[in-house]
Short mmCIF file of N, CA and C in Angstrom, two decimals:
data_model
loop_
_atom_site.label_atom_id
_atom_site.label_comp_id
_atom_site.label_asym_id
_atom_site.label_seq_id
_atom_site.Cartn_x
_atom_site.Cartn_y
_atom_site.Cartn_z
N MET A 1 0.14 36.69 -15.44
CA MET A 1 1.08 35.62 -15.15
C MET A 1 2.49 36.11 -15.51
N PRO A 2 3.47 35.97 -14.60
CA PRO A 2 4.82 36.46 -14.90
C PRO A 2 5.46 35.68 -16.03
N LYS A 3 6.25 36.39 -16.80
CA LYS A 3 6.94 35.76 -17.93
C LYS A 3 8.03 34.83 -17.42
N VAL A 4 8.08 33.62 -17.99
CA VAL A 4 9.10 32.65 -17.61
C VAL A 4 10.35 32.92 -18.44
N VAL A 5 11.48 33.11 -17.75
CA VAL A 5 12.75 33.42 -18.41
C VAL A 5 13.70 32.24 -18.26
N ASP A 6 14.24 31.79 -19.36
CA ASP A 6 15.24 30.73 -19.32
C ASP A 6 16.59 31.36 -18.96
N PRO A 7 17.14 31.06 -17.77
CA PRO A 7 18.38 31.72 -17.34
C PRO A 7 19.55 31.48 -18.30
N ALA A 8 19.65 30.25 -18.83
CA ALA A 8 20.77 29.95 -19.75
C ALA A 8 20.64 30.79 -21.02
N ARG A 9 19.40 30.89 -21.53
CA ARG A 9 19.18 31.69 -22.73
C ARG A 9 19.45 33.16 -22.46
N ARG A 10 19.03 33.64 -21.29
CA ARG A 10 19.25 35.04 -20.95
C ARG A 10 20.74 35.34 -20.86
N ARG A 11 21.51 34.43 -20.27
CA ARG A 11 22.96 34.65 -20.17
C ARG A 11 23.60 34.72 -21.56
N GLN A 12 23.13 33.87 -22.48
CA GLN A 12 23.68 33.92 -23.83
C GLN A 12 23.29 35.21 -24.54
N ASP A 13 22.10 35.71 -24.29
CA ASP A 13 21.69 36.99 -24.85
C ASP A 13 22.57 38.12 -24.32
N VAL A 14 22.91 38.03 -23.03
CA VAL A 14 23.77 39.04 -22.43
C VAL A 14 25.18 38.96 -23.02
N VAL A 15 25.68 37.74 -23.22
CA VAL A 15 27.00 37.57 -23.84
C VAL A 15 27.00 38.21 -25.23
N ALA A 16 25.93 37.98 -26.00
CA ALA A 16 25.84 38.59 -27.33
C ALA A 16 25.87 40.11 -27.22
N ALA A 17 25.25 40.65 -26.20
CA ALA A 17 25.28 42.10 -25.99
C ALA A 17 26.68 42.58 -25.64
N VAL A 18 27.40 41.80 -24.83
CA VAL A 18 28.80 42.15 -24.53
C VAL A 18 29.60 42.21 -25.82
N TRP A 19 29.43 41.21 -26.67
CA TRP A 19 30.16 41.20 -27.94
C TRP A 19 29.90 42.47 -28.74
N ARG A 20 28.62 42.86 -28.82
CA ARG A 20 28.28 44.04 -29.62
C ARG A 20 28.92 45.29 -29.03
N VAL A 21 28.86 45.43 -27.71
CA VAL A 21 29.45 46.60 -27.06
C VAL A 21 30.96 46.63 -27.27
N VAL A 22 31.61 45.49 -27.08
CA VAL A 22 33.07 45.42 -27.22
C VAL A 22 33.48 45.75 -28.65
N ARG A 23 32.78 45.20 -29.61
CA ARG A 23 33.15 45.44 -31.01
C ARG A 23 32.88 46.87 -31.44
N ARG A 24 31.85 47.46 -30.90
CA ARG A 24 31.49 48.82 -31.31
C ARG A 24 32.24 49.89 -30.52
N ASP A 25 32.36 49.67 -29.20
CA ASP A 25 32.86 50.73 -28.31
C ASP A 25 34.14 50.39 -27.55
N GLY A 26 34.53 49.11 -27.56
CA GLY A 26 35.73 48.71 -26.83
C GLY A 26 35.38 48.07 -25.49
N LEU A 27 36.31 47.30 -24.99
CA LEU A 27 36.07 46.54 -23.76
C LEU A 27 35.84 47.45 -22.55
N ASP A 28 36.49 48.60 -22.52
CA ASP A 28 36.32 49.50 -21.38
C ASP A 28 34.88 49.98 -21.23
N ARG A 29 34.12 49.94 -22.30
CA ARG A 29 32.73 50.40 -22.25
C ARG A 29 31.75 49.27 -21.89
N ALA A 30 32.27 48.05 -21.69
CA ALA A 30 31.39 46.92 -21.40
C ALA A 30 31.06 46.85 -19.91
N SER A 31 30.48 47.93 -19.40
CA SER A 31 30.04 47.97 -18.00
C SER A 31 28.71 47.24 -17.87
N VAL A 32 28.33 46.91 -16.65
CA VAL A 32 27.04 46.28 -16.42
C VAL A 32 25.92 47.17 -16.96
N ARG A 33 26.02 48.46 -16.71
CA ARG A 33 24.98 49.38 -17.17
C ARG A 33 24.88 49.40 -18.70
N ASN A 34 26.03 49.53 -19.39
CA ASN A 34 26.01 49.61 -20.85
C ASN A 34 25.56 48.31 -21.49
N VAL A 35 26.02 47.19 -20.93
CA VAL A 35 25.62 45.89 -21.48
C VAL A 35 24.13 45.65 -21.23
N ALA A 36 23.64 46.03 -20.06
CA ALA A 36 22.21 45.89 -19.79
C ALA A 36 21.38 46.67 -20.81
N LYS A 37 21.80 47.90 -21.07
CA LYS A 37 21.09 48.72 -22.05
C LYS A 37 21.11 48.07 -23.43
N GLU A 38 22.28 47.55 -23.82
CA GLU A 38 22.41 46.89 -25.12
C GLU A 38 21.51 45.66 -25.21
N ALA A 39 21.36 44.96 -24.09
CA ALA A 39 20.54 43.74 -24.07
C ALA A 39 19.06 44.02 -23.85
N GLY A 40 18.70 45.30 -23.65
CA GLY A 40 17.31 45.65 -23.42
C GLY A 40 16.84 45.29 -22.02
N LEU A 41 17.77 45.32 -21.06
CA LEU A 41 17.44 44.99 -19.67
C LEU A 41 17.76 46.17 -18.77
N SER A 42 17.23 46.14 -17.58
CA SER A 42 17.67 47.10 -16.57
C SER A 42 18.96 46.57 -15.95
N ALA A 43 19.76 47.46 -15.40
CA ALA A 43 20.98 47.02 -14.72
C ALA A 43 20.65 46.08 -13.58
N GLY A 44 19.56 46.33 -12.88
CA GLY A 44 19.15 45.45 -11.79
C GLY A 44 18.82 44.05 -12.28
N SER A 45 18.14 43.96 -13.42
CA SER A 45 17.81 42.64 -13.99
C SER A 45 19.07 41.89 -14.38
N LEU A 46 20.01 42.59 -15.00
CA LEU A 46 21.24 41.93 -15.42
C LEU A 46 22.02 41.41 -14.20
N ARG A 47 21.95 42.16 -13.10
CA ARG A 47 22.71 41.74 -11.91
C ARG A 47 22.13 40.48 -11.26
N HIS A 48 20.94 40.06 -11.67
CA HIS A 48 20.43 38.77 -11.21
C HIS A 48 21.28 37.63 -11.80
N TYR A 49 21.92 37.90 -12.94
CA TYR A 49 22.72 36.89 -13.62
C TYR A 49 24.21 37.11 -13.42
N PHE A 50 24.62 38.35 -13.41
CA PHE A 50 26.03 38.70 -13.24
C PHE A 50 26.11 39.87 -12.26
N ALA A 51 26.61 39.61 -11.08
CA ALA A 51 26.58 40.62 -10.03
C ALA A 51 27.56 41.76 -10.29
N THR A 52 28.66 41.45 -10.99
CA THR A 52 29.70 42.46 -11.21
C THR A 52 30.20 42.41 -12.65
N GLN A 53 30.88 43.46 -13.06
CA GLN A 53 31.48 43.45 -14.40
C GLN A 53 32.52 42.35 -14.55
N PRO A 54 33.44 42.13 -13.57
CA PRO A 54 34.40 41.03 -13.73
C PRO A 54 33.72 39.67 -13.93
N GLU A 55 32.62 39.44 -13.22
CA GLU A 55 31.89 38.18 -13.39
C GLU A 55 31.31 38.10 -14.79
N LEU A 56 30.77 39.18 -15.28
CA LEU A 56 30.20 39.23 -16.63
C LEU A 56 31.28 38.98 -17.69
N LEU A 57 32.43 39.63 -17.54
CA LEU A 57 33.50 39.48 -18.53
C LEU A 57 34.09 38.08 -18.49
N ALA A 58 34.26 37.53 -17.29
CA ALA A 58 34.81 36.17 -17.18
C ALA A 58 33.87 35.16 -17.84
N PHE A 59 32.57 35.33 -17.65
CA PHE A 59 31.61 34.42 -18.28
C PHE A 59 31.67 34.55 -19.80
N THR A 60 31.81 35.77 -20.29
CA THR A 60 31.89 35.99 -21.73
C THR A 60 33.13 35.31 -22.31
N LEU A 61 34.26 35.45 -21.64
CA LEU A 61 35.49 34.82 -22.12
C LEU A 61 35.37 33.31 -22.07
N ARG A 62 34.79 32.79 -20.99
CA ARG A 62 34.60 31.35 -20.87
C ARG A 62 33.70 30.83 -21.99
N THR A 63 32.70 31.61 -22.37
CA THR A 63 31.81 31.21 -23.45
C THR A 63 32.56 31.08 -24.77
N ILE A 64 33.47 32.01 -25.05
CA ILE A 64 34.27 31.92 -26.27
C ILE A 64 35.10 30.65 -26.25
N ILE A 65 35.75 30.36 -25.13
CA ILE A 65 36.57 29.16 -25.02
C ILE A 65 35.72 27.91 -25.28
N GLU A 66 34.54 27.86 -24.69
CA GLU A 66 33.67 26.70 -24.86
C GLU A 66 33.19 26.55 -26.30
N ARG A 67 32.91 27.66 -26.96
CA ARG A 67 32.49 27.60 -28.37
C ARG A 67 33.59 26.99 -29.24
N ILE A 68 34.82 27.42 -29.00
CA ILE A 68 35.95 26.88 -29.78
C ILE A 68 36.13 25.39 -29.50
N GLU A 69 36.05 25.02 -28.23
CA GLU A 69 36.21 23.61 -27.86
C GLU A 69 35.13 22.75 -28.51
N GLN A 70 33.90 23.26 -28.57
CA GLN A 70 32.81 22.50 -29.18
C GLN A 70 33.03 22.32 -30.68
N ARG A 71 33.53 23.35 -31.34
CA ARG A 71 33.79 23.23 -32.78
C ARG A 71 34.89 22.20 -33.05
N ILE A 72 35.94 22.24 -32.25
CA ILE A 72 37.03 21.29 -32.46
C ILE A 72 36.57 19.87 -32.17
N ALA A 73 35.77 19.69 -31.12
CA ALA A 73 35.27 18.36 -30.78
C ALA A 73 34.40 17.79 -31.90
N ALA A 74 33.79 18.66 -32.70
CA ALA A 74 32.92 18.20 -33.78
C ALA A 74 33.68 17.81 -35.04
N VAL A 75 34.99 18.08 -35.08
CA VAL A 75 35.80 17.70 -36.25
C VAL A 75 35.98 16.19 -36.24
N PRO A 76 35.58 15.50 -37.32
CA PRO A 76 35.73 14.04 -37.34
C PRO A 76 37.19 13.62 -37.20
N SER A 77 37.40 12.50 -36.56
CA SER A 77 38.77 11.99 -36.38
C SER A 77 39.07 10.86 -37.35
N THR A 78 38.30 10.77 -38.44
CA THR A 78 38.43 9.64 -39.36
C THR A 78 39.16 9.99 -40.65
N ASP A 79 39.70 11.21 -40.75
CA ASP A 79 40.42 11.57 -41.99
C ASP A 79 41.61 10.65 -42.19
N ALA A 80 41.73 10.14 -43.42
CA ALA A 80 42.84 9.22 -43.72
C ALA A 80 44.19 9.92 -43.60
N ASP A 81 44.26 11.14 -44.05
CA ASP A 81 45.50 11.90 -43.99
C ASP A 81 45.46 12.80 -42.75
N PRO A 82 46.40 12.60 -41.82
CA PRO A 82 46.37 13.43 -40.60
C PRO A 82 46.50 14.92 -40.89
N ARG A 83 47.07 15.28 -42.05
CA ARG A 83 47.16 16.70 -42.41
C ARG A 83 45.77 17.30 -42.62
N ASP A 84 44.85 16.51 -43.18
CA ASP A 84 43.50 17.01 -43.43
C ASP A 84 42.79 17.32 -42.11
N ARG A 85 42.90 16.41 -41.15
CA ARG A 85 42.26 16.65 -39.86
C ARG A 85 42.93 17.82 -39.14
N ALA A 86 44.28 17.88 -39.20
CA ALA A 86 44.98 18.98 -38.55
C ALA A 86 44.54 20.32 -39.14
N ALA A 87 44.40 20.36 -40.46
CA ALA A 87 43.97 21.60 -41.11
C ALA A 87 42.56 21.99 -40.65
N ARG A 88 41.68 21.01 -40.54
CA ARG A 88 40.31 21.31 -40.11
C ARG A 88 40.28 21.82 -38.68
N VAL A 89 41.10 21.21 -37.82
CA VAL A 89 41.16 21.67 -36.43
C VAL A 89 41.70 23.09 -36.36
N LEU A 90 42.82 23.34 -37.02
CA LEU A 90 43.44 24.66 -36.95
C LEU A 90 42.53 25.72 -37.57
N ASN A 91 41.84 25.37 -38.64
CA ASN A 91 40.94 26.34 -39.27
C ASN A 91 39.77 26.71 -38.38
N GLU A 92 39.38 25.81 -37.46
CA GLU A 92 38.32 26.14 -36.52
C GLU A 92 38.75 27.21 -35.51
N LEU A 93 40.04 27.39 -35.38
CA LEU A 93 40.57 28.40 -34.46
C LEU A 93 40.69 29.77 -35.10
N LEU A 94 40.46 29.82 -36.39
CA LEU A 94 40.70 31.06 -37.15
C LEU A 94 39.39 31.71 -37.59
N PRO A 95 39.41 33.03 -37.79
CA PRO A 95 38.19 33.77 -38.18
C PRO A 95 37.85 33.58 -39.66
N MET A 96 37.28 32.40 -39.95
CA MET A 96 36.98 32.04 -41.34
C MET A 96 35.62 32.54 -41.83
N ASP A 97 34.80 33.08 -40.93
CA ASP A 97 33.50 33.62 -41.32
C ASP A 97 33.18 34.79 -40.40
N ALA A 98 32.05 35.43 -40.66
CA ALA A 98 31.71 36.64 -39.91
C ALA A 98 31.55 36.37 -38.41
N GLU A 99 30.94 35.24 -38.07
CA GLU A 99 30.74 34.93 -36.66
C GLU A 99 32.06 34.71 -35.93
N ARG A 100 32.96 33.95 -36.58
CA ARG A 100 34.26 33.71 -35.95
C ARG A 100 35.15 34.95 -35.98
N ALA A 101 34.92 35.84 -36.95
CA ALA A 101 35.65 37.11 -36.95
C ALA A 101 35.24 37.95 -35.75
N ALA A 102 33.93 37.96 -35.44
CA ALA A 102 33.46 38.68 -34.26
C ALA A 102 34.04 38.06 -33.00
N GLU A 103 34.03 36.75 -32.94
CA GLU A 103 34.60 36.02 -31.80
C GLU A 103 36.08 36.37 -31.63
N ASN A 104 36.81 36.40 -32.74
CA ASN A 104 38.24 36.71 -32.70
C ASN A 104 38.48 38.14 -32.21
N HIS A 105 37.68 39.06 -32.69
CA HIS A 105 37.80 40.46 -32.28
C HIS A 105 37.63 40.59 -30.77
N VAL A 106 36.58 39.95 -30.25
CA VAL A 106 36.31 40.03 -28.82
C VAL A 106 37.41 39.32 -28.03
N TRP A 107 37.84 38.17 -28.52
CA TRP A 107 38.92 37.42 -27.84
C TRP A 107 40.17 38.27 -27.71
N LEU A 108 40.56 38.94 -28.77
CA LEU A 108 41.78 39.75 -28.73
C LEU A 108 41.63 40.92 -27.76
N ALA A 109 40.44 41.50 -27.70
CA ALA A 109 40.20 42.58 -26.73
C ALA A 109 40.37 42.06 -25.30
N PHE A 110 39.88 40.86 -25.07
CA PHE A 110 39.99 40.27 -23.73
C PHE A 110 41.43 39.91 -23.39
N THR A 111 42.19 39.40 -24.37
CA THR A 111 43.56 39.02 -24.06
C THR A 111 44.40 40.25 -23.73
N ALA A 112 44.11 41.37 -24.38
CA ALA A 112 44.83 42.60 -24.03
C ALA A 112 44.48 43.02 -22.60
N ARG A 113 43.21 42.91 -22.24
CA ARG A 113 42.78 43.28 -20.89
C ARG A 113 43.39 42.33 -19.84
N ALA A 114 43.63 41.08 -20.24
CA ALA A 114 44.16 40.08 -19.31
C ALA A 114 45.55 40.45 -18.79
N LEU A 115 46.24 41.33 -19.51
CA LEU A 115 47.56 41.76 -19.04
C LEU A 115 47.48 42.48 -17.71
N VAL A 116 46.32 43.07 -17.41
CA VAL A 116 46.18 43.84 -16.16
C VAL A 116 45.03 43.34 -15.29
N ASP A 117 44.39 42.25 -15.70
CA ASP A 117 43.25 41.72 -14.95
C ASP A 117 43.57 40.27 -14.56
N PRO A 118 43.86 40.01 -13.30
CA PRO A 118 44.26 38.66 -12.88
C PRO A 118 43.23 37.57 -13.18
N ASP A 119 41.93 37.89 -13.02
CA ASP A 119 40.90 36.89 -13.28
C ASP A 119 40.87 36.50 -14.75
N LEU A 120 40.91 37.49 -15.63
CA LEU A 120 40.93 37.19 -17.06
C LEU A 120 42.24 36.53 -17.46
N ARG A 121 43.34 36.93 -16.81
CA ARG A 121 44.63 36.33 -17.13
C ARG A 121 44.60 34.83 -16.85
N ALA A 122 43.99 34.43 -15.75
CA ALA A 122 43.92 33.01 -15.42
C ALA A 122 43.16 32.23 -16.50
N LEU A 123 42.06 32.80 -16.99
CA LEU A 123 41.30 32.15 -18.05
C LEU A 123 42.09 32.10 -19.35
N CYS A 124 42.79 33.19 -19.68
CA CYS A 124 43.60 33.21 -20.90
C CYS A 124 44.74 32.21 -20.82
N GLU A 125 45.34 32.09 -19.64
CA GLU A 125 46.42 31.12 -19.49
C GLU A 125 45.90 29.69 -19.63
N GLU A 126 44.70 29.46 -19.11
CA GLU A 126 44.08 28.14 -19.27
C GLU A 126 43.83 27.84 -20.75
N ALA A 127 43.29 28.83 -21.47
CA ALA A 127 43.04 28.65 -22.90
C ALA A 127 44.35 28.45 -23.66
N HIS A 128 45.38 29.19 -23.28
CA HIS A 128 46.68 29.05 -23.92
C HIS A 128 47.23 27.64 -23.72
N ALA A 129 47.13 27.13 -22.50
CA ALA A 129 47.63 25.78 -22.22
C ALA A 129 46.86 24.73 -23.01
N THR A 130 45.55 24.92 -23.12
CA THR A 130 44.74 23.97 -23.89
C THR A 130 45.13 24.01 -25.37
N MET A 131 45.31 25.21 -25.89
CA MET A 131 45.73 25.37 -27.29
C MET A 131 47.10 24.75 -27.52
N ARG A 132 48.02 24.99 -26.60
CA ARG A 132 49.37 24.43 -26.73
C ARG A 132 49.31 22.91 -26.71
N SER A 133 48.49 22.35 -25.83
CA SER A 133 48.33 20.90 -25.75
C SER A 133 47.76 20.34 -27.05
N GLY A 134 46.78 21.04 -27.63
CA GLY A 134 46.21 20.61 -28.90
C GLY A 134 47.22 20.65 -30.03
N CYS A 135 48.03 21.71 -30.07
CA CYS A 135 49.07 21.81 -31.10
C CYS A 135 50.11 20.71 -30.93
N LEU A 136 50.42 20.37 -29.69
CA LEU A 136 51.38 19.31 -29.44
C LEU A 136 50.83 17.96 -29.92
N ALA A 137 49.55 17.71 -29.67
CA ALA A 137 48.93 16.47 -30.14
C ALA A 137 48.96 16.39 -31.67
N LEU A 138 48.69 17.51 -32.33
CA LEU A 138 48.74 17.53 -33.79
C LEU A 138 50.16 17.29 -34.29
N ALA A 139 51.14 17.93 -33.66
CA ALA A 139 52.54 17.74 -34.07
C ALA A 139 52.95 16.28 -33.91
N ARG A 140 52.51 15.66 -32.84
CA ARG A 140 52.86 14.24 -32.62
C ARG A 140 52.20 13.33 -33.64
N SER A 141 51.00 13.70 -34.08
CA SER A 141 50.33 12.87 -35.08
C SER A 141 50.92 13.07 -36.47
N LEU A 142 51.44 14.26 -36.73
CA LEU A 142 51.96 14.58 -38.05
C LEU A 142 53.44 14.23 -38.22
N ALA A 143 54.20 14.40 -37.17
CA ALA A 143 55.65 14.23 -37.28
C ALA A 143 56.21 13.69 -35.97
N PRO A 144 55.88 12.44 -35.63
CA PRO A 144 56.28 11.89 -34.33
C PRO A 144 57.79 11.80 -34.14
N GLU A 145 58.55 11.78 -35.22
CA GLU A 145 60.00 11.65 -35.10
C GLU A 145 60.69 13.01 -34.98
N SER A 146 59.93 14.08 -35.10
CA SER A 146 60.53 15.42 -35.06
C SER A 146 60.58 15.93 -33.62
N ASP A 147 61.09 17.14 -33.47
CA ASP A 147 61.05 17.82 -32.17
C ASP A 147 59.62 18.35 -32.02
N THR A 148 58.74 17.53 -31.46
CA THR A 148 57.32 17.88 -31.44
C THR A 148 57.04 19.09 -30.56
N GLU A 149 57.87 19.34 -29.55
CA GLU A 149 57.68 20.54 -28.73
C GLU A 149 57.87 21.79 -29.58
N LEU A 150 58.93 21.78 -30.39
CA LEU A 150 59.20 22.92 -31.27
C LEU A 150 58.11 23.05 -32.34
N GLU A 151 57.69 21.92 -32.90
CA GLU A 151 56.67 21.98 -33.94
C GLU A 151 55.33 22.47 -33.36
N ALA A 152 55.05 22.12 -32.12
CA ALA A 152 53.84 22.63 -31.47
C ALA A 152 53.93 24.14 -31.31
N ASP A 153 55.10 24.64 -30.93
CA ASP A 153 55.29 26.09 -30.82
C ASP A 153 55.05 26.77 -32.16
N ARG A 154 55.54 26.17 -33.21
CA ARG A 154 55.39 26.76 -34.54
C ARG A 154 53.92 26.77 -34.98
N LEU A 155 53.21 25.68 -34.74
CA LEU A 155 51.79 25.64 -35.08
C LEU A 155 51.01 26.69 -34.28
N HIS A 156 51.31 26.76 -33.00
CA HIS A 156 50.62 27.71 -32.12
C HIS A 156 50.87 29.15 -32.59
N ALA A 157 52.13 29.44 -32.88
CA ALA A 157 52.47 30.80 -33.32
C ALA A 157 51.82 31.13 -34.66
N LEU A 158 51.74 30.14 -35.54
CA LEU A 158 51.10 30.36 -36.84
C LEU A 158 49.64 30.76 -36.66
N VAL A 159 48.93 29.99 -35.86
CA VAL A 159 47.50 30.27 -35.67
C VAL A 159 47.29 31.61 -34.97
N ASP A 160 48.06 31.86 -33.91
CA ASP A 160 47.93 33.14 -33.21
C ASP A 160 48.24 34.31 -34.13
N GLY A 161 49.30 34.17 -34.91
CA GLY A 161 49.68 35.25 -35.82
C GLY A 161 48.63 35.52 -36.87
N LEU A 162 48.09 34.46 -37.45
CA LEU A 162 47.04 34.63 -38.46
C LEU A 162 45.80 35.28 -37.86
N ALA A 163 45.46 34.89 -36.63
CA ALA A 163 44.27 35.48 -35.99
C ALA A 163 44.45 36.98 -35.77
N VAL A 164 45.64 37.38 -35.31
CA VAL A 164 45.90 38.81 -35.10
C VAL A 164 45.89 39.55 -36.42
N HIS A 165 46.54 38.99 -37.44
CA HIS A 165 46.58 39.65 -38.75
C HIS A 165 45.17 39.78 -39.33
N ALA A 166 44.35 38.73 -39.15
CA ALA A 166 43.00 38.78 -39.70
C ALA A 166 42.17 39.87 -39.03
N ALA A 167 42.41 40.08 -37.73
CA ALA A 167 41.67 41.13 -37.02
C ALA A 167 42.12 42.52 -37.46
N LEU A 168 43.43 42.68 -37.64
CA LEU A 168 43.97 44.01 -37.96
C LEU A 168 43.97 44.31 -39.45
N HIS A 169 44.10 43.27 -40.27
CA HIS A 169 44.22 43.47 -41.73
C HIS A 169 43.32 42.47 -42.47
N PRO A 170 42.02 42.54 -42.28
CA PRO A 170 41.12 41.54 -42.87
C PRO A 170 41.08 41.55 -44.39
N ARG A 171 41.44 42.67 -45.00
CA ARG A 171 41.39 42.71 -46.47
C ARG A 171 42.51 41.88 -47.10
N THR A 172 43.62 41.75 -46.38
CA THR A 172 44.72 40.96 -46.93
C THR A 172 44.81 39.57 -46.29
N THR A 173 44.47 39.46 -45.02
CA THR A 173 44.50 38.15 -44.37
C THR A 173 43.11 37.55 -44.46
N THR A 174 42.79 37.05 -45.64
CA THR A 174 41.46 36.53 -45.94
C THR A 174 41.37 35.05 -45.51
N PRO A 175 40.16 34.51 -45.45
CA PRO A 175 40.04 33.07 -45.15
C PRO A 175 40.83 32.19 -46.11
N ASP A 176 40.81 32.51 -47.41
CA ASP A 176 41.55 31.70 -48.37
C ASP A 176 43.05 31.75 -48.09
N ARG A 177 43.55 32.92 -47.77
CA ARG A 177 44.99 33.03 -47.48
C ARG A 177 45.35 32.32 -46.18
N MET A 178 44.46 32.38 -45.19
CA MET A 178 44.73 31.66 -43.95
C MET A 178 44.74 30.15 -44.18
N ARG A 179 43.76 29.67 -44.96
CA ARG A 179 43.75 28.23 -45.27
C ARG A 179 45.01 27.82 -46.01
N ALA A 180 45.45 28.65 -46.94
CA ALA A 180 46.66 28.34 -47.70
C ALA A 180 47.88 28.32 -46.79
N ALA A 181 47.97 29.26 -45.87
CA ALA A 181 49.11 29.30 -44.95
C ALA A 181 49.14 28.06 -44.06
N VAL A 182 47.97 27.66 -43.54
CA VAL A 182 47.90 26.47 -42.71
C VAL A 182 48.27 25.23 -43.52
N SER A 183 47.71 25.10 -44.71
CA SER A 183 47.98 23.94 -45.56
C SER A 183 49.46 23.85 -45.93
N THR A 184 50.04 24.99 -46.30
CA THR A 184 51.46 25.01 -46.67
C THR A 184 52.34 24.61 -45.50
N HIS A 185 52.02 25.11 -44.32
CA HIS A 185 52.80 24.77 -43.14
C HIS A 185 52.70 23.28 -42.83
N LEU A 186 51.51 22.73 -42.89
CA LEU A 186 51.33 21.31 -42.59
C LEU A 186 52.02 20.43 -43.63
N ASN A 187 51.95 20.82 -44.89
CA ASN A 187 52.64 20.07 -45.93
C ASN A 187 54.15 20.11 -45.72
N ASP A 188 54.66 21.28 -45.35
CA ASP A 188 56.08 21.43 -45.08
C ASP A 188 56.50 20.56 -43.90
N LEU A 189 55.69 20.56 -42.85
CA LEU A 189 55.99 19.74 -41.68
C LEU A 189 56.00 18.26 -42.06
N HIS A 190 55.01 17.84 -42.83
CA HIS A 190 54.94 16.44 -43.27
C HIS A 190 56.14 16.08 -44.13
N HIS A 191 56.51 16.97 -45.04
CA HIS A 191 57.64 16.71 -45.93
C HIS A 191 58.93 16.57 -45.12
N ARG A 192 59.16 17.49 -44.20
CA ARG A 192 60.39 17.41 -43.41
C ARG A 192 60.41 16.18 -42.53
N ALA A 193 59.26 15.83 -41.97
CA ALA A 193 59.19 14.65 -41.11
C ALA A 193 59.44 13.37 -41.91
N THR A 194 58.86 13.32 -43.13
CA THR A 194 59.01 12.13 -43.98
C THR A 194 60.46 11.94 -44.39
N HIS A 195 61.10 13.04 -44.78
CA HIS A 195 62.49 12.93 -45.27
C HIS A 195 63.49 12.72 -44.13
N SER A 196 63.19 13.24 -42.96
CA SER A 196 64.13 13.06 -41.86
C SER A 196 64.11 11.63 -41.32
N SER A 197 62.95 10.95 -41.52
CA SER A 197 62.85 9.58 -41.00
C SER A 197 63.17 8.55 -42.07
N ALA A 198 63.41 9.02 -43.32
CA ALA A 198 63.69 8.08 -44.41
C ALA A 198 65.10 7.52 -44.31
#
């Protein structure tokens, strides 16, 4: 009797193989053949799910975006202090554990590739717009009387900068330091907003 394969599960297994190849060998080595080998499949079997490398890479990037969106959606919206919820949301975007560090590593590899790959660029631009919109919503909840467009830019830049530093300098940009940077920034924003409206 032929083995029944769950296509959704198989795609996630392939995505995990892409992550391993990218982290170990770099994005340029994430060919259909190399990823198939990493996943324990033949190239022909993998092509049943992803016909081309661009399709495989786009699905992998989309998966990262969806994982982040799911984590943020799971953050409760009942925190009494909007700074607490903002901190929890922003911390979900940062590599606070080994799994999210791997995700961040792969994401940064993809964003560099997006500079020369139109398909990946479109996905990165979509993710950027979503992130910018989320930062703007947080700025409006924290400091509605401020220049919320500017504050959204600052929040976005803070998170992006911390993510890059954590990938390149993980010994100094630790989870505790990232949490402290986010908390300090949000407290500063709250303080300035409170005093400017007083």
